[in-house]
Coordinates of C-alpha atoms in Angstrom, one line a residue:
X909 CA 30.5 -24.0 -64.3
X910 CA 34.1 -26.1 -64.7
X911 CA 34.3 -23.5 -68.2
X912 CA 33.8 -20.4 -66.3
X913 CA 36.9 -21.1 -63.3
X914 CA 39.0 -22.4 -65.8
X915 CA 38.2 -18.9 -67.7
X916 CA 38.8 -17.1 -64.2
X917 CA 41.8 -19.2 -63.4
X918 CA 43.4 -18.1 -67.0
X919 CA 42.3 -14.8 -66.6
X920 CA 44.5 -14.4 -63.7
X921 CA 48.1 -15.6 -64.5
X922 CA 47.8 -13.7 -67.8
X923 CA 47.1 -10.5 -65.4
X924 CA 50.1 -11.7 -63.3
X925 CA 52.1 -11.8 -66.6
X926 CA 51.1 -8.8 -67.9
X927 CA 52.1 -6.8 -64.4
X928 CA 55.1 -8.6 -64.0
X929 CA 56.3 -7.5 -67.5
X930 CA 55.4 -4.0 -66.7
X931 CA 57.3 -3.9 -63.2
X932 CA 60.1 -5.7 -64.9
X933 CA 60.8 -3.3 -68.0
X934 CA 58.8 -0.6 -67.8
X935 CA 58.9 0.9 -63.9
X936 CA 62.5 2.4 -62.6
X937 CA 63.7 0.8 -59.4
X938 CA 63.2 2.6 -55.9
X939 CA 64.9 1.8 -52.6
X940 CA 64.0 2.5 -49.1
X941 CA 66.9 2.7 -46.4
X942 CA 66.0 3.2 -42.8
X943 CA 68.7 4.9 -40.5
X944 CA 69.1 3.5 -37.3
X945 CA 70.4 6.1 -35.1
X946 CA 71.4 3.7 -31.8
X947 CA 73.9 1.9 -34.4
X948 CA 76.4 4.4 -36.8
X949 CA 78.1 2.5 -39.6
X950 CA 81.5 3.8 -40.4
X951 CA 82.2 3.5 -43.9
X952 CA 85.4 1.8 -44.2
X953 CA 88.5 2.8 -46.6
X954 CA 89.3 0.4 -49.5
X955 CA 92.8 2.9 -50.2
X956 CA 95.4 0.2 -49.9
X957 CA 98.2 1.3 -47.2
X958 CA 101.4 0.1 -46.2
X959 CA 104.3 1.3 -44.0
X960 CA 104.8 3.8 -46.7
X961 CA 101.2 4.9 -47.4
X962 CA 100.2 3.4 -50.7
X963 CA 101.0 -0.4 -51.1
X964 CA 103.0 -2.6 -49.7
X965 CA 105.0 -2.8 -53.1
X966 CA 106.1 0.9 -52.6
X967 CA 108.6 -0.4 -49.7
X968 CA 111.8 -1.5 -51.3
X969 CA 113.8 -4.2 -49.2
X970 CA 116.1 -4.7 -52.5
X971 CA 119.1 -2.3 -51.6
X972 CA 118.9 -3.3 -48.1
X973 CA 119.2 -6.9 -48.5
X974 CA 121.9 -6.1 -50.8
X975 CA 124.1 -4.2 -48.6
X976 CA 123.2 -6.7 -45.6
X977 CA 124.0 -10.0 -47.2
X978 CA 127.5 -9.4 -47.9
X979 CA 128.2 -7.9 -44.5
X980 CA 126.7 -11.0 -42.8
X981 CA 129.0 -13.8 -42.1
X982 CA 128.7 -17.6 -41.1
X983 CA 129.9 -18.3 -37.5
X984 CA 131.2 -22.4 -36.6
X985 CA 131.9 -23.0 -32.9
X986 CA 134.5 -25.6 -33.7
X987 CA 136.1 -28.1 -30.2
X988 CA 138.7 -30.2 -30.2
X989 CA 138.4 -32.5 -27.8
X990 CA 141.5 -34.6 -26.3
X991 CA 140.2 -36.1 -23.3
X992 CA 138.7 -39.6 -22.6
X993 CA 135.9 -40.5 -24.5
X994 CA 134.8 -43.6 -21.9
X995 CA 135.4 -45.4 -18.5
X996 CA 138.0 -47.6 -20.5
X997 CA 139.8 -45.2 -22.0
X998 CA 140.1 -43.6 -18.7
X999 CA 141.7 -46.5 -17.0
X1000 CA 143.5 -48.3 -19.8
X1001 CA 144.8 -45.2 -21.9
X1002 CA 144.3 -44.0 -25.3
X1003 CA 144.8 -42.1 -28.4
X1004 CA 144.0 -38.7 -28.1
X1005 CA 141.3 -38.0 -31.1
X1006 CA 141.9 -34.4 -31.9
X1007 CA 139.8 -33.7 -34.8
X1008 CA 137.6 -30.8 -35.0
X1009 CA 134.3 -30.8 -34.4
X1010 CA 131.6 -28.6 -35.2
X1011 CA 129.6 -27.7 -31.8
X1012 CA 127.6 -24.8 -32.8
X1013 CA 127.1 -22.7 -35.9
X1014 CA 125.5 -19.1 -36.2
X1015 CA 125.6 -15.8 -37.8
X1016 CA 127.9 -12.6 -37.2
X1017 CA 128.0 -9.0 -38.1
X1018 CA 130.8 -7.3 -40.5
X1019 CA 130.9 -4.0 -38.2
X1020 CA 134.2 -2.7 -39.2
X1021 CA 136.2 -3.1 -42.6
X1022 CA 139.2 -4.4 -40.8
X1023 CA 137.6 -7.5 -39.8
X1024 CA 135.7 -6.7 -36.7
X1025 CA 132.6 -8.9 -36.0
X1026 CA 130.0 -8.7 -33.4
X1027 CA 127.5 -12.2 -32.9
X1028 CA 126.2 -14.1 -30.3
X1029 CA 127.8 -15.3 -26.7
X1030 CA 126.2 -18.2 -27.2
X1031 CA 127.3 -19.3 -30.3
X1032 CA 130.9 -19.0 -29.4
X1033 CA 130.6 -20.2 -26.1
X1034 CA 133.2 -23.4 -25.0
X1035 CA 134.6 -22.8 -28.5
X1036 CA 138.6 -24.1 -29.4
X1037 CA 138.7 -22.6 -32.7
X1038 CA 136.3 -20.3 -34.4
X1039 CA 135.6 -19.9 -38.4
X1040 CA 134.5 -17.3 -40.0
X1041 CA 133.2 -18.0 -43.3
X1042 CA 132.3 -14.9 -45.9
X1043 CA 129.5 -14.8 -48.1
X1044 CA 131.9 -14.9 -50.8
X1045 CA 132.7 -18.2 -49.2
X1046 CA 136.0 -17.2 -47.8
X1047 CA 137.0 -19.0 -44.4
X1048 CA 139.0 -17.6 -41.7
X1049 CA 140.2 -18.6 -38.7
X1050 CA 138.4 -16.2 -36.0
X1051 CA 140.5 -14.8 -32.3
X1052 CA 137.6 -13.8 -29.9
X1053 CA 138.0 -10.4 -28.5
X1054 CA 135.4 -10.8 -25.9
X1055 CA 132.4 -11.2 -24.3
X1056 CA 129.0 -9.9 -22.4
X1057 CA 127.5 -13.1 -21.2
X1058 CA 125.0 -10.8 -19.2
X1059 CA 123.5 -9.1 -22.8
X1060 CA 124.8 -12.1 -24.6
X1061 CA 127.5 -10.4 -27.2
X1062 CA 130.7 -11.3 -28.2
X1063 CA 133.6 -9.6 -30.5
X1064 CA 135.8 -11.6 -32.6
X1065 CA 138.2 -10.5 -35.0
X1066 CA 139.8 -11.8 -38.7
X1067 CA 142.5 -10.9 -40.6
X1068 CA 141.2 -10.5 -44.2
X1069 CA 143.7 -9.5 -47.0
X1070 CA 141.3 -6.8 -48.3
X1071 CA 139.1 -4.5 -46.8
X1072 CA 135.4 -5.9 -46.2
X1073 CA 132.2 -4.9 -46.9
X1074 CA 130.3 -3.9 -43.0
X1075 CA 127.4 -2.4 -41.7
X1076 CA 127.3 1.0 -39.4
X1077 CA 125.5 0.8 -36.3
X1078 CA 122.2 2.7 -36.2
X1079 CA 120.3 4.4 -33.5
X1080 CA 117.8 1.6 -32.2
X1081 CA 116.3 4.4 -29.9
X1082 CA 114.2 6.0 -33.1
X1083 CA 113.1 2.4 -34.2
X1084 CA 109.5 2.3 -34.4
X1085 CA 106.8 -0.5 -33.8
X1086 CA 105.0 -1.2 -37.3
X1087 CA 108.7 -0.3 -39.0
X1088 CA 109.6 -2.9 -41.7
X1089 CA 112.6 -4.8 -40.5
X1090 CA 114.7 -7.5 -42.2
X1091 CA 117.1 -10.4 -40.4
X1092 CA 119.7 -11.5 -42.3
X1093 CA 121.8 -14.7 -40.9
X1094 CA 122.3 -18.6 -41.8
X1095 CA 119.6 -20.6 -40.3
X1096 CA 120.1 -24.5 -41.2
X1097 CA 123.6 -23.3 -42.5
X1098 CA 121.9 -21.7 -45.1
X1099 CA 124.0 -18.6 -46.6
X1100 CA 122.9 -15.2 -46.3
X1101 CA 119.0 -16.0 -45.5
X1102 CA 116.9 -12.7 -45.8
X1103 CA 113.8 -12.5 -43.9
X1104 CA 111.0 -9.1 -43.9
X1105 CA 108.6 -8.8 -40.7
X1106 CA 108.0 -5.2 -38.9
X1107 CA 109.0 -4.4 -35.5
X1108 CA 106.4 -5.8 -32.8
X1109 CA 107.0 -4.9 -29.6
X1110 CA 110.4 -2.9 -28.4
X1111 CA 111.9 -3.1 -24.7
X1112 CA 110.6 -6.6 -24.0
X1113 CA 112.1 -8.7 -21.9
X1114 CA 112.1 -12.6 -21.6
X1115 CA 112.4 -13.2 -18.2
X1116 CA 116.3 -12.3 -17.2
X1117 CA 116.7 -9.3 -14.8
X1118 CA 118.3 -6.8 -17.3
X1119 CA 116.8 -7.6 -20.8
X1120 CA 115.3 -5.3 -22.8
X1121 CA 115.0 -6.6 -26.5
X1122 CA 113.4 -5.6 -30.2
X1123 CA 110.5 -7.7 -31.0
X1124 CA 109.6 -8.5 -34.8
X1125 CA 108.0 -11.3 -36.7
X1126 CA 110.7 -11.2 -38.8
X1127 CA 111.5 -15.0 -39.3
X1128 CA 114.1 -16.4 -37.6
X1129 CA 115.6 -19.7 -37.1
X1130 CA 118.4 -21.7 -35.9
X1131 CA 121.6 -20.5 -37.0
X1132 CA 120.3 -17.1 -37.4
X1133 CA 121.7 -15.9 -33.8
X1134 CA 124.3 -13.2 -34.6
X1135 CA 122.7 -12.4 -37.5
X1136 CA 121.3 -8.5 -38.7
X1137 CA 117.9 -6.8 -37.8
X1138 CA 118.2 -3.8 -40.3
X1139 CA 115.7 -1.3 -41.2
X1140 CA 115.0 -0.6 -44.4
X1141 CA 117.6 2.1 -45.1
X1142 CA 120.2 -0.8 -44.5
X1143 CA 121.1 0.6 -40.8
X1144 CA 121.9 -1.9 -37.9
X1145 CA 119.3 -1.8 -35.3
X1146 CA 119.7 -5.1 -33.7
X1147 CA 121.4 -8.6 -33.2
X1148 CA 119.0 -11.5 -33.7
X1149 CA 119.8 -12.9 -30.6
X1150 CA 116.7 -15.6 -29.6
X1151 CA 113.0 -16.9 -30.6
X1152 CA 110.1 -17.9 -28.6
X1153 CA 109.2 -21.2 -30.0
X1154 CA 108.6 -24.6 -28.1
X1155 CA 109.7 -26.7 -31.1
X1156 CA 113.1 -24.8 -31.5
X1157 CA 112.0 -23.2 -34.8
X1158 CA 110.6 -20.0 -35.7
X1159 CA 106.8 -19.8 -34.7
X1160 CA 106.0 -16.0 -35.0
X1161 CA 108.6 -13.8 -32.6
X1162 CA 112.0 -13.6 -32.9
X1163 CA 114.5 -11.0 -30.5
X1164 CA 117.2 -8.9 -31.0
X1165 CA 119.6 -7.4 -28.9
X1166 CA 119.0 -3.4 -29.7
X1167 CA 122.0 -2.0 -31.9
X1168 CA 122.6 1.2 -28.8
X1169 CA 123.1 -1.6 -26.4
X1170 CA 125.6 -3.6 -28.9
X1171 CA 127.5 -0.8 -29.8
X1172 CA 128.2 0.5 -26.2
X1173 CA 129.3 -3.1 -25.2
X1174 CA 131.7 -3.6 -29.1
X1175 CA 132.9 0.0 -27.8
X1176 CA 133.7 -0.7 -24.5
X1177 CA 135.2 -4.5 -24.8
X1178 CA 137.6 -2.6 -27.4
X1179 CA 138.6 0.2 -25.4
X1180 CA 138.7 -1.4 -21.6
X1181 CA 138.8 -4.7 -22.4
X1182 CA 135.1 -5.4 -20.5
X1183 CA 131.8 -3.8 -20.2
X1184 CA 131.4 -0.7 -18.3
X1185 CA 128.1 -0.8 -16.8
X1186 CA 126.6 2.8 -15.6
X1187 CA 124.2 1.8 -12.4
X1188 CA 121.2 4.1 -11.5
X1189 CA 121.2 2.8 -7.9
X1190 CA 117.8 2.3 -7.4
X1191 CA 115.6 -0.9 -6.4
X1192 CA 112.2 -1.3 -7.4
X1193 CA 109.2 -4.2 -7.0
X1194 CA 107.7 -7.0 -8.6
X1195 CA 104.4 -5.6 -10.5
X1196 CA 102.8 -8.8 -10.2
X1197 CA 103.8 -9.2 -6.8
X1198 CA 100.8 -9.2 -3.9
X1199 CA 102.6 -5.8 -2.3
X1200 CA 102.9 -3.7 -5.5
X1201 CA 98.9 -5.0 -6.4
X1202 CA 97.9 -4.1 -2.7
X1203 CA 99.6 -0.6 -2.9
X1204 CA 98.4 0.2 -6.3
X1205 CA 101.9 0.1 -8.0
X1206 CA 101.1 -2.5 -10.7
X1207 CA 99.0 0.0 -12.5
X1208 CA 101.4 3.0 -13.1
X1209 CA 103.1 3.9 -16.1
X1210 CA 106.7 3.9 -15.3
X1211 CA 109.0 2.7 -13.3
X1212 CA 108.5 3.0 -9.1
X1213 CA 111.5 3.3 -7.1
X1214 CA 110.6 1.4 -3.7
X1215 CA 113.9 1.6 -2.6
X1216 CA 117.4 3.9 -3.2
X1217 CA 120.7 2.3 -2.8
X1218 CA 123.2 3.8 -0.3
X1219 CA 126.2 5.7 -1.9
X1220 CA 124.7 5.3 -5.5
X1221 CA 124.2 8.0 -8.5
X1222 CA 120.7 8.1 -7.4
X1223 CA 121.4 9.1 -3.5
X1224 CA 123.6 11.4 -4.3
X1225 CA 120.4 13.3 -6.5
X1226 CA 117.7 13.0 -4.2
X1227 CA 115.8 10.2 -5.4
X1228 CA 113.3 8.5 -2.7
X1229 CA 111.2 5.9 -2.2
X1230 CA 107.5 6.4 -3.5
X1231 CA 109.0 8.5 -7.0
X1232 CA 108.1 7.5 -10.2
X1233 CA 110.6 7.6 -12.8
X1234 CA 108.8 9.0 -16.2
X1235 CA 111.7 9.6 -18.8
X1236 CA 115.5 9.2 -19.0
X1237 CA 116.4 12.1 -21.5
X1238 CA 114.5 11.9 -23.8
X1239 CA 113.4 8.5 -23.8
X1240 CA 109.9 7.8 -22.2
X1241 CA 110.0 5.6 -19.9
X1242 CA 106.6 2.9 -19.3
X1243 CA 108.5 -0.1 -17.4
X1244 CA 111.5 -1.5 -16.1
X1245 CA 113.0 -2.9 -19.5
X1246 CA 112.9 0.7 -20.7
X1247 CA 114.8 1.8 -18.4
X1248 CA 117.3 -1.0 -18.1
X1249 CA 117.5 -0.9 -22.0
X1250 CA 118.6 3.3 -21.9
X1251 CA 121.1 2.6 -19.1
X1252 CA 122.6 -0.3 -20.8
X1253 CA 124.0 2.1 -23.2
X1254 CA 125.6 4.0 -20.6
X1255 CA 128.7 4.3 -18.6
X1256 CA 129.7 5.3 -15.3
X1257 CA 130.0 9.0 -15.2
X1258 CA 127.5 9.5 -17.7
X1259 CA 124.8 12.7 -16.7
X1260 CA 121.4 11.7 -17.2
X1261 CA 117.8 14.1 -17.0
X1262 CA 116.0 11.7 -15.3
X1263 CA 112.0 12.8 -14.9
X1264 CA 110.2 11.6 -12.1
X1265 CA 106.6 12.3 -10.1
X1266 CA 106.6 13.1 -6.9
X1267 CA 103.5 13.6 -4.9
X1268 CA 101.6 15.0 -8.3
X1269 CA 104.4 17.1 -9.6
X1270 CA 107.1 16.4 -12.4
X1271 CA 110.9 17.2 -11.3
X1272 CA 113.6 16.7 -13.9
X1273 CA 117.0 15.7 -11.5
X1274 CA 120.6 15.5 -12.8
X1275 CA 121.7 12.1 -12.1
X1276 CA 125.5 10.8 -12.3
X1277 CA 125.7 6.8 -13.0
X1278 CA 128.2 5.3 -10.8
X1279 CA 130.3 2.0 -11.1
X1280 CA 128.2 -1.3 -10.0
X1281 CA 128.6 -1.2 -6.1
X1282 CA 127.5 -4.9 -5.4
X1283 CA 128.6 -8.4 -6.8
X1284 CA 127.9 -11.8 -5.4
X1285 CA 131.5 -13.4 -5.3
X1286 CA 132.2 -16.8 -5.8
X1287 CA 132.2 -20.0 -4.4
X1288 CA 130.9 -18.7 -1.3
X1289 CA 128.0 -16.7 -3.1
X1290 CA 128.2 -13.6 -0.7
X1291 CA 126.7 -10.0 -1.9
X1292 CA 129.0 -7.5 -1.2
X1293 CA 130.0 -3.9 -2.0
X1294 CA 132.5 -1.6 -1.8
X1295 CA 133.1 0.4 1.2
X1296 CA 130.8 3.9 1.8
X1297 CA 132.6 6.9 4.0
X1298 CA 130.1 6.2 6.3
X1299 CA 131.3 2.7 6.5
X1300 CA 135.3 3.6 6.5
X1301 CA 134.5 5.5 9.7
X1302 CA 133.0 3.1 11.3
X1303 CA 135.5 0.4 10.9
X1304 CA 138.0 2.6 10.5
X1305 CA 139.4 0.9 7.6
X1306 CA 140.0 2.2 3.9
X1307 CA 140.4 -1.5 2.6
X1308 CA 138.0 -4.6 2.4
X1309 CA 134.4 -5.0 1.3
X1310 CA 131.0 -4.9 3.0
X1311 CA 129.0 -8.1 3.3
X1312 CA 125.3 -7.3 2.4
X1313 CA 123.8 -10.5 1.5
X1314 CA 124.2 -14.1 2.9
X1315 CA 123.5 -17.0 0.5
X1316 CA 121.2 -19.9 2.8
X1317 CA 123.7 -22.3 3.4
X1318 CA 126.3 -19.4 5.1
X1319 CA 122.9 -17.9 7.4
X1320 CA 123.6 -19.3 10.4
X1321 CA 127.5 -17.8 11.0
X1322 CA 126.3 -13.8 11.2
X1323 CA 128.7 -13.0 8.2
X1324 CA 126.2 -10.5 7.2
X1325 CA 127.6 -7.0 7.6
X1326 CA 131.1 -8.0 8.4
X1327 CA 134.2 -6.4 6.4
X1328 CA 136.0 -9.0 4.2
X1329 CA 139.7 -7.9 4.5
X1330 CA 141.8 -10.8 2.8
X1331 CA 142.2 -14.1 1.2
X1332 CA 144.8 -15.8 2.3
X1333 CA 147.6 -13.1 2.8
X1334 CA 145.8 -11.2 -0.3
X1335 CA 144.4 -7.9 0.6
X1336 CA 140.7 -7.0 -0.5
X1337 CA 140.4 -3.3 -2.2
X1338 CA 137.4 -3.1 -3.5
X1339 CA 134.9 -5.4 -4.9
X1340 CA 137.0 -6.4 -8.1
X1341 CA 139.5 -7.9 -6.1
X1342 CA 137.2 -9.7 -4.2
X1343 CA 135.5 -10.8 -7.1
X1344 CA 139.2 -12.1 -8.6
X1345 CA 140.2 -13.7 -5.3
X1346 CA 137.2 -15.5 -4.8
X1347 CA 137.5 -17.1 -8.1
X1348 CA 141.0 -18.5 -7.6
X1349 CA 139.7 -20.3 -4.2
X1350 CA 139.7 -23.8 -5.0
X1351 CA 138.1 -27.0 -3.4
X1352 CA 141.4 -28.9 -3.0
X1353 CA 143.3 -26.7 -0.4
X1354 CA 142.7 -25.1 2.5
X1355 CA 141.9 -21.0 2.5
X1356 CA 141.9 -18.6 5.2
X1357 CA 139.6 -15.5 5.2
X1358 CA 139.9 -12.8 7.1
X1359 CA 137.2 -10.3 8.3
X1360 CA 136.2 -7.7 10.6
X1361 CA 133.1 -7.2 13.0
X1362 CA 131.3 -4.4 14.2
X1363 CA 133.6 -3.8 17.2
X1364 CA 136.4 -3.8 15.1
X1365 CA 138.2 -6.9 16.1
X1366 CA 139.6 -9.3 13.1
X1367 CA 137.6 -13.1 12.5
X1368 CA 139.3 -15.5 10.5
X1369 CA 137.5 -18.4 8.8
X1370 CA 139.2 -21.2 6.9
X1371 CA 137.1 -22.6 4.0
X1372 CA 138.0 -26.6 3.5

């Protein structure tokens, strides 16, 4: 019996063999697949792509980063300082220590082969002597031109012996997100540092009222503010202006001040000696705020206009409350940094198309910018603006400026609405004199203001 299982048991695995060697090399495979028709499968692409279409070595950053490097300067922020350096030096005298030191250090931008250079406000800011140093390694002494704090630019100006090697604007407008971008600056005082990234995002703004930068992941770091956001033709679309890091240090997004928005302000700081800023005139709402979420206004692509400012480019056309401005030109318009980015490159006078929905229709409306008609003047922090026809009749007056905002700590004296006429025995014209003779008020001597109320009789107020 134990003979005849062991035969069976043999009999087996040698059939098991013998099938297994057939399947194996003598049966062609055969494959079932079942199709599920709730779940499609996409096949993807394995065709590498780039910017360019066919790999990412097809995009040549070589003759732009040759052009850019030698067109990118280092910027020191050098201070002398003479005063007292202590208490003890205060009281007992001393020996004024006047050597240079460095405060700050940055990049500029070669924009003009006569030695024009556009960087950063803030790395020239409380500077005593600037230096310009060349990627050749050539150091000049720097005269600053001037400045937008507001879009933070500055001009300064050398005097080389030869003509230089510069970059020409380009149109930051036609900039694209997914474009390949490089910065080019000194960060750690390293020279001529050249950096690729594409362009992230475009009008973005940081927080401040009138910002409207270039994004890219270009990296940038300390001492590359001032520095060159090129394309990859070698034009100028931006100055690498700041990062958003929490360690100080590059850590993914860097922002640049869009080459339009430079330009206007290089142009106009050369050819009135400050920035001409074209004003739209209208006022619109907080998207996150509880009154544009209640009304819906949070949700609409563009830009709302809750309110239109008297006497403004805007009133003139025929804007109102409840449009929705859709374009500028040709420029498309989705939120407020768009728009503030287009007008930055504009002056007063300027004609703009300006696109807007009204109750379900599209209206294109000529719109003429006008000069800024409100500042808040100094020391006494007062919004004001300049006079309206409206307002000369009134007060029958063609001098002085309106008062339209109170700062809290003034509240409680009904300034609000009241004409400012004078300082001192200085007459008030418009709001730029106001502006100038507020600033001269100082806290050591006594200054009389005058004004005028509604009824037309003249207040005086002495600040102390």
């Amino acid at each position: 019996m134990k003979k005849i299982a062991s035969l069976l048991l043999v009999s087996v695995f040698a059939g098991a063999i013998t099938l297994g060697a057939y399947k194996l090399f003598f049966e062609e495979n055969s494959y079932v697949f079942t199709e599920n028709e709730s779940t499609p499968f996409t096949m993807a692409s394995y065709t590498p792509t780039s910017a360019r279409g066919a790999g990412i070595n097809e995009v040549d950053f070589t003759s732009a980063a040759e052009t850019t490097v030698n067109a990118v300067v280092h910027v020191k922020n050098v201070a002398v300082n003479s005063g007292p350096q202590s208490l003890m030096q205060f009281l007992y005298g001393y020996e004024p220590d006047k050597t240079p030191r460095i405060q700050g250090a940055g990049s500029g931008v070669i924009i003009d082969p006569n030695g024009y250079i556009v960087t950063n406000n803030h790395v020239i800011a409380g500077a005593t002597e600037l230096q310009v140093t060349l990627n050749n390694n050539i150091t000049y002494k720097a005269e600053l031109i001037g400045t937008d704090p507001n879009s933070d630019i500055a001009l300064i100006k050398i005097d080389p012996e030869q003509k230089l090697p510069y970059l020409a604007f380009g149109d930051s407008d036609t900039t694209k997100i997914g474009e390949w971008v490089l910065a080019v600056g000194n960060p750690f005082n390293l020279t001529s540092t050249v950096t690729a990234g594409i362009v992230s995002a475009k009008a973005r703004s940081l927080g401040g009222g009138n910002q409207s930068f270039i994004q890219t992941d270009a990296a940038v770091n300390p001492g590359n503010s001032g520095g060159a956001l090129v394309n990859t033709n070698g034009d100028l679309i931006g100055i690498n202006t700041a990062i958003s890091s929490q360690t100080g240090s590059y850590v993914g997004y860097s922002f640049a001040v869009p080459s339009n928005i430079a330009k206007k302000i290089v142009d106009d700081i050369i050819e009135y000696g400050n920035v001409q800023k074209g004003i739209l005139g209208i006022v619109t709402v907080n998207l996150n705020s509880p009154y544009a979420i209640e009304k819906g206004i949070n949700t609409i692509d563009g830009v709302y206009v809750n309110d239109v400012s008297e006497d403004s480019g805007a009133y003139d056309a025929g804007l109102k409350t409840g449009d929705v401005i859709k374009k500028l030109d040709e420029i498309t318009i989705h939120k407020y940094p768009d728009l503030t980015g287009y007008l930055s490159t504009k002056r007063p006078g300027d004609e703009l198309q300006v696109i807007i929905e009204r109750d379900g229709e599209q209206l294109v409306i000529p719109v003429t910018l006008k000069e800024r008609q409100t500042i808040v003047l100094p020391i006494m922090d007062l919004e004001v603006k300049n006079l309206s026809e409206k307002d000369k009749k009134e007060f029958k007056t063609k001098k002085g400026v309106k008062i339209v905002g109170v700062s809290e700590r003034y509240e409680g004296y009904g300034l609000g609405g009241k004409i400012l006429l004078s300082v001192g025995d200085q007459e008030i014209n418009d709001i730029k004199d106001a502006k100038v003779l507020f600033g001269k008020i100082t806290k050591y001597r006594n200054t009389s203001i005058t004004m005028m109320n509604s009824k037309g009789e003249k207040e005086r107020i002495i600040l102390q």
